Amino acid sequence: MMMKFPVVDVHQLHLFLIGLLALLISAFAASVAGIYLGSVGEILAYLPGLMVIVPPSINMRGSISGVLASRLSSSMHLGEFEINFSKDSILGSNTRASLSISIIIAFVLGFFAYLLSSAFGLEGLYISDFIVISVISGIISSIIVMGVTLVITLLSYKKSIDLDMIAAPSVTTSGDLVTLPVLIITAVAILNCPVIIRDVLLILVIMMLIFSIYVSLRSNEEIKSISREIIPLLIPLCLVGTFAGITYATDLEKLVAYSVFLILIPPFTGCCGSIGGILCSRLATGMHTGEIDPKMLPSKDVSEYFISTYIYAIIIMPLLGIIADISASALGMSTPGILSMFLVSTAAGLLVITFVNIVGYATASISFRKGFDPDNFGIPVITSFIDLIGAGVLVAFINLII
């Protein structure tokens, strides 16, 4: 009697491998951002307030561009997408909404960063400094990251690649690579400017904020709809991300002493966010197309998505610890050793991914049942959640194992 083997779904396997390839590329690329963060440890030690703004800045770039990619992906699956940047087109409206939202959220982020830094005794920057640095670096990095997002979207459309599987890793990686150096370079440049120049920049930032609010409230219905759903969501998530920055800043002495952990932070949070982004994009698309029933408890089909996230984590997380240790050793940075890095990255990563599965499905299903677009909610919620919980879990395992 011949043994029967389970039938492999070739299409699902293909999607999984595309996602894995994107995550592997993301892991190596985000480690470059980590190396940069490790190299500016002295600047962060001198101005710890900058560390407060690093996680939410990266997160907001990825969240806004991730929502853009997720909405465009859903429009592809629904047959509504076309390459058209006109004022009232799906592509044009989503791009304009994303840029105006980026400016508004960057302003709010600078304000929150000042409040929490002051509350926790992390002095060194004025409120105007936080706001100007956040908005100017936010505009520069948003234009670049959204440009990358649009290129990936158009290529996936022309090549018939499922955007759900590649958008989150690509957007997260570009956010890591672009936002971090732009933020640090902008901060150093602005803080070295005369006071009068910084005052002029603040006035310009306020003018851009007013214009962005006008665009969000007075443009076509598509832009107003996106703004109404995303801005009230991203404002509290900014606060959540800022608390993640506080978590790192208050433990900055150990992170600077072992610079390898600064190398680990961007790829760790980035890859967790990418895995969560893939999950949220697939859930949103499935709910839009009717393939997934958004019940309170996930169905058996959804459990397969959860299994995929764990497989991704088991492959990616140990790799991140190894890359961080090898990079630190090669650059002469301090590290507790490859075994410790392996354990910290893997254990923290698997725990965070467990929370990702729970929060990702809950966010998508609840938002869909309430009549909201899960594309607008899934990625921002999950990436902000990863910023805060990921920071706490990572720091906890660092203190436990080291």
PDB file of N, CA and C in Angstrom, residues 287-369:
ATOM      1  N   MET A 287     -10.346  39.787   3.477  1.00  0.00           N
ATOM      2  CA  MET A 287     -11.653  40.290   3.939  1.00  0.00           C
ATOM      3  C   MET A 287     -12.348  41.102   2.849  1.00  0.00           C
ATOM      4  N   HIS A 288     -11.570  41.876   2.084  1.00  0.00           N
ATOM      5  CA  HIS A 288     -12.155  42.648   0.986  1.00  0.00           C
ATOM      6  C   HIS A 288     -12.740  41.736  -0.090  1.00  0.00           C
ATOM      7  N   THR A 289     -12.034  40.649  -0.397  1.00  0.00           N
ATOM      8  CA  THR A 289     -12.469  39.753  -1.472  1.00  0.00           C
ATOM      9  C   THR A 289     -13.459  38.698  -0.999  1.00  0.00           C
ATOM     10  N   GLY A 290     -13.721  38.618   0.296  1.00  0.00           N
ATOM     11  CA  GLY A 290     -14.677  37.665   0.838  1.00  0.00           C
ATOM     12  C   GLY A 290     -14.107  36.289   1.120  1.00  0.00           C
ATOM     13  N   GLU A 291     -12.785  36.129   0.995  1.00  0.00           N
ATOM     14  CA  GLU A 291     -12.157  34.836   1.250  1.00  0.00           C
ATOM     15  C   GLU A 291     -12.012  34.555   2.742  1.00  0.00           C
ATOM     16  N   ILE A 292     -11.998  35.619   3.556  1.00  0.00           N
ATOM     17  CA  ILE A 292     -11.860  35.479   5.009  1.00  0.00           C
ATOM     18  C   ILE A 292     -13.090  36.063   5.679  1.00  0.00           C
ATOM     19  N   ASP A 293     -13.688  35.263   6.552  1.00  0.00           N
ATOM     20  CA  ASP A 293     -14.834  35.731   7.333  1.00  0.00           C
ATOM     21  C   ASP A 293     -14.299  36.411   8.606  1.00  0.00           C
ATOM     22  N   PRO A 294     -14.543  37.727   8.761  1.00  0.00           N
ATOM     23  CA  PRO A 294     -13.954  38.459   9.897  1.00  0.00           C
ATOM     24  C   PRO A 294     -14.649  38.177  11.227  1.00  0.00           C
ATOM     25  N   LYS A 295     -14.664  36.933  11.622  1.00  0.00           N
ATOM     26  CA  LYS A 295     -15.277  36.561  12.898  1.00  0.00           C
ATOM     27  C   LYS A 295     -14.361  36.947  14.060  1.00  0.00           C
ATOM     28  N   MET A 296     -14.918  36.901  15.262  1.00  0.00           N
ATOM     29  CA  MET A 296     -14.127  37.247  16.444  1.00  0.00           C
ATOM     30  C   MET A 296     -12.945  36.309  16.602  1.00  0.00           C
ATOM     31  N   LEU A 297     -13.189  34.997  16.405  1.00  0.00           N
ATOM     32  CA  LEU A 297     -12.108  34.015  16.470  1.00  0.00           C
ATOM     33  C   LEU A 297     -11.706  33.612  15.061  1.00  0.00           C
ATOM     34  N   PRO A 298     -10.411  33.542  14.769  1.00  0.00           N
ATOM     35  CA  PRO A 298      -9.963  33.226  13.400  1.00  0.00           C
ATOM     36  C   PRO A 298     -10.342  31.816  12.969  1.00  0.00           C
ATOM     37  N   SER A 299     -10.615  31.672  11.672  1.00  0.00           N
ATOM     38  CA  SER A 299     -10.947  30.367  11.115  1.00  0.00           C
ATOM     39  C   SER A 299      -9.675  29.557  10.874  1.00  0.00           C
ATOM     40  N   LYS A 300      -9.865  28.316  10.445  1.00  0.00           N
ATOM     41  CA  LYS A 300      -8.728  27.440  10.186  1.00  0.00           C
ATOM     42  C   LYS A 300      -7.838  27.999   9.083  1.00  0.00           C
ATOM     43  N   ASP A 301      -8.441  28.609   8.059  1.00  0.00           N
ATOM     44  CA  ASP A 301      -7.649  29.186   6.967  1.00  0.00           C
ATOM     45  C   ASP A 301      -6.705  30.277   7.484  1.00  0.00           C
ATOM     46  N   VAL A 302      -7.179  31.084   8.431  1.00  0.00           N
ATOM     47  CA  VAL A 302      -6.353  32.161   8.981  1.00  0.00           C
ATOM     48  C   VAL A 302      -5.201  31.593   9.803  1.00  0.00           C
ATOM     49  N   SER A 303      -5.427  30.449  10.451  1.00  0.00           N
ATOM     50  CA  SER A 303      -4.355  29.845  11.256  1.00  0.00           C
ATOM     51  C   SER A 303      -3.142  29.507  10.392  1.00  0.00           C
ATOM     52  N   GLU A 304      -3.365  29.250   9.115  1.00  0.00           N
ATOM     53  CA  GLU A 304      -2.239  29.000   8.210  1.00  0.00           C
ATOM     54  C   GLU A 304      -1.387  30.255   8.039  1.00  0.00           C
ATOM     55  N   TYR A 305      -2.033  31.408   8.077  1.00  0.00           N
ATOM     56  CA  TYR A 305      -1.277  32.665   8.020  1.00  0.00           C
ATOM     57  C   TYR A 305      -0.404  32.816   9.264  1.00  0.00           C
ATOM     58  N   PHE A 306      -0.968  32.447  10.426  1.00  0.00           N
ATOM     59  CA  PHE A 306      -0.216  32.536  11.680  1.00  0.00           C
ATOM     60  C   PHE A 306       1.003  31.612  11.652  1.00  0.00           C
ATOM     61  N   ILE A 307       0.812  30.413  11.145  1.00  0.00           N
ATOM     62  CA  ILE A 307       1.933  29.458  11.053  1.00  0.00           C
ATOM     63  C   ILE A 307       3.040  30.036  10.185  1.00  0.00           C
ATOM     64  N   SER A 308       2.658  30.703   9.101  1.00  0.00           N
ATOM     65  CA  SER A 308       3.654  31.310   8.213  1.00  0.00           C
ATOM     66  C   SER A 308       4.487  32.356   8.951  1.00  0.00           C
ATOM     67  N   THR A 309       3.837  33.150   9.818  1.00  0.00           N
ATOM     68  CA  THR A 309       4.599  34.180  10.534  1.00  0.00           C
ATOM     69  C   THR A 309       5.626  33.551  11.476  1.00  0.00           C
ATOM     70  N   TYR A 310       5.264  32.427  12.109  1.00  0.00           N
ATOM     71  CA  TYR A 310       6.217  31.754  12.994  1.00  0.00           C
ATOM     72  C   TYR A 310       7.385  31.156  12.202  1.00  0.00           C
ATOM     73  N   ILE A 311       7.091  30.597  11.040  1.00  0.00           N
ATOM     74  CA  ILE A 311       8.169  30.035  10.210  1.00  0.00           C
ATOM     75  C   ILE A 311       9.115  31.148   9.772  1.00  0.00           C
ATOM     76  N   TYR A 312       8.521  32.278   9.354  1.00  0.00           N
ATOM     77  CA  TYR A 312       9.366  33.427   9.006  1.00  0.00           C
ATOM     78  C   TYR A 312      10.260  33.822  10.181  1.00  0.00           C
ATOM     79  N   ALA A 313       9.665  33.897  11.382  1.00  0.00           N
ATOM     80  CA  ALA A 313      10.409  34.331  12.567  1.00  0.00           C
ATOM     81  C   ALA A 313      11.530  33.355  12.913  1.00  0.00           C
ATOM     82  N   ILE A 314      11.249  32.056  12.825  1.00  0.00           N
ATOM     83  CA  ILE A 314      12.261  31.040  13.155  1.00  0.00           C
ATOM     84  C   ILE A 314      13.458  31.132  12.217  1.00  0.00           C
ATOM     85  N   ILE A 315      13.213  31.538  10.980  1.00  0.00           N
ATOM     86  CA  ILE A 315      14.303  31.679  10.004  1.00  0.00           C
ATOM     87  C   ILE A 315      15.032  33.009  10.175  1.00  0.00           C
ATOM     88  N   ILE A 316      14.261  34.095  10.326  1.00  0.00           N
ATOM     89  CA  ILE A 316      14.827  35.443  10.278  1.00  0.00           C
ATOM     90  C   ILE A 316      15.471  35.875  11.589  1.00  0.00           C
ATOM     91  N   MET A 317      14.823  35.623  12.729  1.00  0.00           N
ATOM     92  CA  MET A 317      15.294  36.177  14.005  1.00  0.00           C
ATOM     93  C   MET A 317      16.689  35.700  14.423  1.00  0.00           C
ATOM     94  N   PRO A 318      16.999  34.397  14.339  1.00  0.00           N
ATOM     95  CA  PRO A 318      18.379  33.989  14.660  1.00  0.00           C
ATOM     96  C   PRO A 318      19.396  34.641  13.736  1.00  0.00           C
ATOM     97  N   LEU A 319      18.995  34.800  12.463  1.00  0.00           N
ATOM     98  CA  LEU A 319      19.892  35.422  11.487  1.00  0.00           C
ATOM     99  C   LEU A 319      20.231  36.855  11.880  1.00  0.00           C
ATOM    100  N   LEU A 320      19.245  37.584  12.408  1.00  0.00           N
ATOM    101  CA  LEU A 320      19.486  38.978  12.808  1.00  0.00           C
ATOM    102  C   LEU A 320      20.524  39.065  13.923  1.00  0.00           C
ATOM    103  N   GLY A 321      20.412  38.163  14.912  1.00  0.00           N
ATOM    104  CA  GLY A 321      21.384  38.159  16.004  1.00  0.00           C
ATOM    105  C   GLY A 321      22.790  37.851  15.512  1.00  0.00           C
ATOM    106  N   ILE A 322      22.899  36.907  14.590  1.00  0.00           N
ATOM    107  CA  ILE A 322      24.209  36.529  14.042  1.00  0.00           C
ATOM    108  C   ILE A 322      24.801  37.668  13.222  1.00  0.00           C
ATOM    109  N   ILE A 323      23.967  38.301  12.371  1.00  0.00           N
ATOM    110  CA  ILE A 323      24.448  39.420  11.555  1.00  0.00           C
ATOM    111  C   ILE A 323      24.936  40.560  12.453  1.00  0.00           C
ATOM    112  N   ALA A 324      24.167  40.868  13.499  1.00  0.00           N
ATOM    113  CA  ALA A 324      24.540  41.958  14.413  1.00  0.00           C
ATOM    114  C   ALA A 324      25.870  41.677  15.083  1.00  0.00           C
ATOM    115  N   ASP A 325      26.074  40.428  15.550  1.00  0.00           N
ATOM    116  CA  ASP A 325      27.318  40.077  16.233  1.00  0.00           C
ATOM    117  C   ASP A 325      28.505  40.136  15.284  1.00  0.00           C
ATOM    118  N   ILE A 326      28.350  39.585  14.087  1.00  0.00           N
ATOM    119  CA  ILE A 326      29.447  39.599  13.106  1.00  0.00           C
ATOM    120  C   ILE A 326      29.783  41.033  12.720  1.00  0.00           C
ATOM    121  N   SER A 327      28.757  41.865  12.498  1.00  0.00           N
ATOM    122  CA  SER A 327      28.987  43.266  12.121  1.00  0.00           C
ATOM    123  C   SER A 327      29.716  44.019  13.223  1.00  0.00           C
ATOM    124  N   ALA A 328      29.268  43.822  14.474  1.00  0.00           N
ATOM    125  CA  ALA A 328      29.904  44.505  15.607  1.00  0.00           C
ATOM    126  C   ALA A 328      31.365  44.083  15.746  1.00  0.00           C
ATOM    127  N   SER A 329      31.628  42.781  15.627  1.00  0.00           N
ATOM    128  CA  SER A 329      33.005  42.285  15.744  1.00  0.00           C
ATOM    129  C   SER A 329      33.883  42.841  14.634  1.00  0.00           C
ATOM    130  N   ALA A 330      33.353  42.897  13.417  1.00  0.00           N
ATOM    131  CA  ALA A 330      34.134  43.390  12.279  1.00  0.00           C
ATOM    132  C   ALA A 330      34.451  44.878  12.406  1.00  0.00           C
ATOM    133  N   LEU A 331      33.548  45.630  13.053  1.00  0.00           N
ATOM    134  CA  LEU A 331      33.734  47.076  13.177  1.00  0.00           C
ATOM    135  C   LEU A 331      34.345  47.482  14.512  1.00  0.00           C
ATOM    136  N   GLY A 332      34.725  46.494  15.318  1.00  0.00           N
ATOM    137  CA  GLY A 332      35.349  46.790  16.600  1.00  0.00           C
ATOM    138  C   GLY A 332      34.402  47.295  17.658  1.00  0.00           C
ATOM    139  N   MET A 333      33.100  47.004  17.514  1.00  0.00           N
ATOM    140  CA  MET A 333      32.113  47.408  18.517  1.00  0.00           C
ATOM    141  C   MET A 333      31.963  46.309  19.567  1.00  0.00           C
ATOM    142  N   SER A 334      31.504  46.705  20.736  1.00  0.00           N
ATOM    143  CA  SER A 334      31.380  45.743  21.829  1.00  0.00           C
ATOM    144  C   SER A 334      30.186  44.819  21.619  1.00  0.00           C
ATOM    145  N   THR A 335      30.364  43.524  21.962  1.00  0.00           N
ATOM    146  CA  THR A 335      29.295  42.534  21.834  1.00  0.00           C
ATOM    147  C   THR A 335      29.472  41.458  22.907  1.00  0.00           C
ATOM    148  N   PRO A 336      28.368  40.935  23.443  1.00  0.00           N
ATOM    149  CA  PRO A 336      28.477  39.890  24.476  1.00  0.00           C
ATOM    150  C   PRO A 336      28.759  38.503  23.905  1.00  0.00           C
ATOM    151  N   GLY A 337      28.786  38.385  22.571  1.00  0.00           N
ATOM    152  CA  GLY A 337      29.065  37.089  21.954  1.00  0.00           C
ATOM    153  C   GLY A 337      27.916  36.599  21.095  1.00  0.00           C
ATOM    154  N   ILE A 338      28.230  35.740  20.140  1.00  0.00           N
ATOM    155  CA  ILE A 338      27.248  35.309  19.150  1.00  0.00           C
ATOM    156  C   ILE A 338      26.120  34.479  19.773  1.00  0.00           C
ATOM    157  N   LEU A 339      26.417  33.668  20.782  1.00  0.00           N
ATOM    158  CA  LEU A 339      25.397  32.842  21.412  1.00  0.00           C
ATOM    159  C   LEU A 339      24.364  33.714  22.132  1.00  0.00           C
ATOM    160  N   SER A 340      24.850  34.707  22.871  1.00  0.00           N
ATOM    161  CA  SER A 340      23.934  35.614  23.571  1.00  0.00           C
ATOM    162  C   SER A 340      23.062  36.381  22.588  1.00  0.00           C
ATOM    163  N   MET A 341      23.648  36.838  21.485  1.00  0.00           N
ATOM    164  CA  MET A 341      22.891  37.569  20.481  1.00  0.00           C
ATOM    165  C   MET A 341      21.851  36.668  19.821  1.00  0.00           C
ATOM    166  N   PHE A 342      22.235  35.423  19.569  1.00  0.00           N
ATOM    167  CA  PHE A 342      21.316  34.435  18.987  1.00  0.00           C
ATOM    168  C   PHE A 342      20.104  34.237  19.908  1.00  0.00           C
ATOM    169  N   LEU A 343      20.369  34.066  21.191  1.00  0.00           N
ATOM    170  CA  LEU A 343      19.294  33.812  22.151  1.00  0.00           C
ATOM    171  C   LEU A 343      18.391  35.034  22.320  1.00  0.00           C
ATOM    172  N   VAL A 344      18.986  36.210  22.446  1.00  0.00           N
ATOM    173  CA  VAL A 344      18.208  37.435  22.636  1.00  0.00           C
ATOM    174  C   VAL A 344      17.280  37.663  21.440  1.00  0.00           C
ATOM    175  N   SER A 345      17.833  37.609  20.248  1.00  0.00           N
ATOM    176  CA  SER A 345      17.060  37.897  19.040  1.00  0.00           C
ATOM    177  C   SER A 345      15.954  36.868  18.812  1.00  0.00           C
ATOM    178  N   THR A 346      16.296  35.587  18.970  1.00  0.00           N
ATOM    179  CA  THR A 346      15.319  34.523  18.698  1.00  0.00           C
ATOM    180  C   THR A 346      14.196  34.507  19.724  1.00  0.00           C
ATOM    181  N   ALA A 347      14.542  34.525  21.012  1.00  0.00           N
ATOM    182  CA  ALA A 347      13.523  34.456  22.059  1.00  0.00           C
ATOM    183  C   ALA A 347      12.613  35.682  22.023  1.00  0.00           C
ATOM    184  N   ALA A 348      13.210  36.861  21.917  1.00  0.00           N
ATOM    185  CA  ALA A 348      12.405  38.087  21.871  1.00  0.00           C
ATOM    186  C   ALA A 348      11.533  38.113  20.620  1.00  0.00           C
ATOM    187  N   GLY A 349      12.099  37.688  19.485  1.00  0.00           N
ATOM    188  CA  GLY A 349      11.359  37.704  18.224  1.00  0.00           C
ATOM    189  C   GLY A 349      10.141  36.802  18.237  1.00  0.00           C
ATOM    190  N   LEU A 350      10.290  35.584  18.745  1.00  0.00           N
ATOM    191  CA  LEU A 350       9.162  34.646  18.774  1.00  0.00           C
ATOM    192  C   LEU A 350       8.051  35.131  19.699  1.00  0.00           C
ATOM    193  N   LEU A 351       8.429  35.753  20.808  1.00  0.00           N
ATOM    194  CA  LEU A 351       7.415  36.276  21.723  1.00  0.00           C
ATOM    195  C   LEU A 351       6.666  37.439  21.075  1.00  0.00           C
ATOM    196  N   VAL A 352       7.404  38.325  20.407  1.00  0.00           N
ATOM    197  CA  VAL A 352       6.768  39.471  19.760  1.00  0.00           C
ATOM    198  C   VAL A 352       5.831  39.009  18.641  1.00  0.00           C
ATOM    199  N   ILE A 353       6.245  38.013  17.863  1.00  0.00           N
ATOM    200  CA  ILE A 353       5.408  37.515  16.768  1.00  0.00           C
ATOM    201  C   ILE A 353       4.105  36.905  17.291  1.00  0.00           C
ATOM    202  N   THR A 354       4.137  36.310  18.479  1.00  0.00           N
ATOM    203  CA  THR A 354       2.906  35.803  19.082  1.00  0.00           C
ATOM    204  C   THR A 354       1.912  36.943  19.305  1.00  0.00           C
ATOM    205  N   PHE A 355       2.405  38.049  19.857  1.00  0.00           N
ATOM    206  CA  PHE A 355       1.545  39.221  20.038  1.00  0.00           C
ATOM    207  C   PHE A 355       1.087  39.784  18.688  1.00  0.00           C
ATOM    208  N   VAL A 356       1.972  39.744  17.698  1.00  0.00           N
ATOM    209  CA  VAL A 356       1.650  40.253  16.363  1.00  0.00           C
ATOM    210  C   VAL A 356       0.442  39.517  15.781  1.00  0.00           C
ATOM    211  N   ASN A 357       0.433  38.195  15.887  1.00  0.00           N
ATOM    212  CA  ASN A 357      -0.681  37.408  15.358  1.00  0.00           C
ATOM    213  C   ASN A 357      -2.002  37.784  16.024  1.00  0.00           C
ATOM    214  N   ILE A 358      -1.959  37.922  17.340  1.00  0.00           N
ATOM    215  CA  ILE A 358      -3.184  38.248  18.089  1.00  0.00           C
ATOM    216  C   ILE A 358      -3.686  39.640  17.737  1.00  0.00           C
ATOM    217  N   VAL A 359      -2.802  40.626  17.825  1.00  0.00           N
ATOM    218  CA  VAL A 359      -3.195  42.015  17.592  1.00  0.00           C
ATOM    219  C   VAL A 359      -3.531  42.247  16.115  1.00  0.00           C
ATOM    220  N   GLY A 360      -2.766  41.642  15.205  1.00  0.00           N
ATOM    221  CA  GLY A 360      -3.003  41.816  13.776  1.00  0.00           C
ATOM    222  C   GLY A 360      -4.383  41.352  13.357  1.00  0.00           C
ATOM    223  N   TYR A 361      -4.768  40.145  13.808  1.00  0.00           N
ATOM    224  CA  TYR A 361      -6.088  39.633  13.424  1.00  0.00           C
ATOM    225  C   TYR A 361      -7.208  40.431  14.102  1.00  0.00           C
ATOM    226  N   ALA A 362      -7.035  40.738  15.376  1.00  0.00           N
ATOM    227  CA  ALA A 362      -8.056  41.497  16.097  1.00  0.00           C
ATOM    228  C   ALA A 362      -8.299  42.854  15.444  1.00  0.00           C
ATOM    229  N   THR A 363      -7.220  43.533  15.053  1.00  0.00           N
ATOM    230  CA  THR A 363      -7.342  44.851  14.422  1.00  0.00           C
ATOM    231  C   THR A 363      -8.072  44.758  13.092  1.00  0.00           C
ATOM    232  N   ALA A 364      -7.677  43.795  12.257  1.00  0.00           N
ATOM    233  CA  ALA A 364      -8.296  43.653  10.931  1.00  0.00           C
ATOM    234  C   ALA A 364      -9.769  43.271  11.042  1.00  0.00           C
ATOM    235  N   SER A 365     -10.079  42.299  11.887  1.00  0.00           N
ATOM    236  CA  SER A 365     -11.456  41.814  11.975  1.00  0.00           C
ATOM    237  C   SER A 365     -12.388  42.855  12.596  1.00  0.00           C
ATOM    238  N   ILE A 366     -11.934  43.513  13.653  1.00  0.00           N
ATOM    239  CA  ILE A 366     -12.786  44.506  14.318  1.00  0.00           C
ATOM    240  C   ILE A 366     -13.027  45.705  13.405  1.00  0.00           C
ATOM    241  N   SER A 367     -11.967  46.200  12.757  1.00  0.00           N
ATOM    242  CA  SER A 367     -12.125  47.360  11.869  1.00  0.00           C
ATOM    243  C   SER A 367     -13.052  47.028  10.707  1.00  0.00           C
ATOM    244  N   PHE A 368     -12.941  45.817  10.153  1.00  0.00           N
ATOM    245  CA  PHE A 368     -13.801  45.432   9.029  1.00  0.00           C
ATOM    246  C   PHE A 368     -15.252  45.324   9.475  1.00  0.00           C
ATOM    247  N   ARG A 369     -15.481  44.721  10.643  1.00  0.00           N
ATOM    248  CA  ARG A 369     -16.854  44.561  11.136  1.00  0.00           C
ATOM    249  C   ARG A 369     -17.489  45.908  11.479  1.00  0.00           C
TER     250      ARG A 369
END
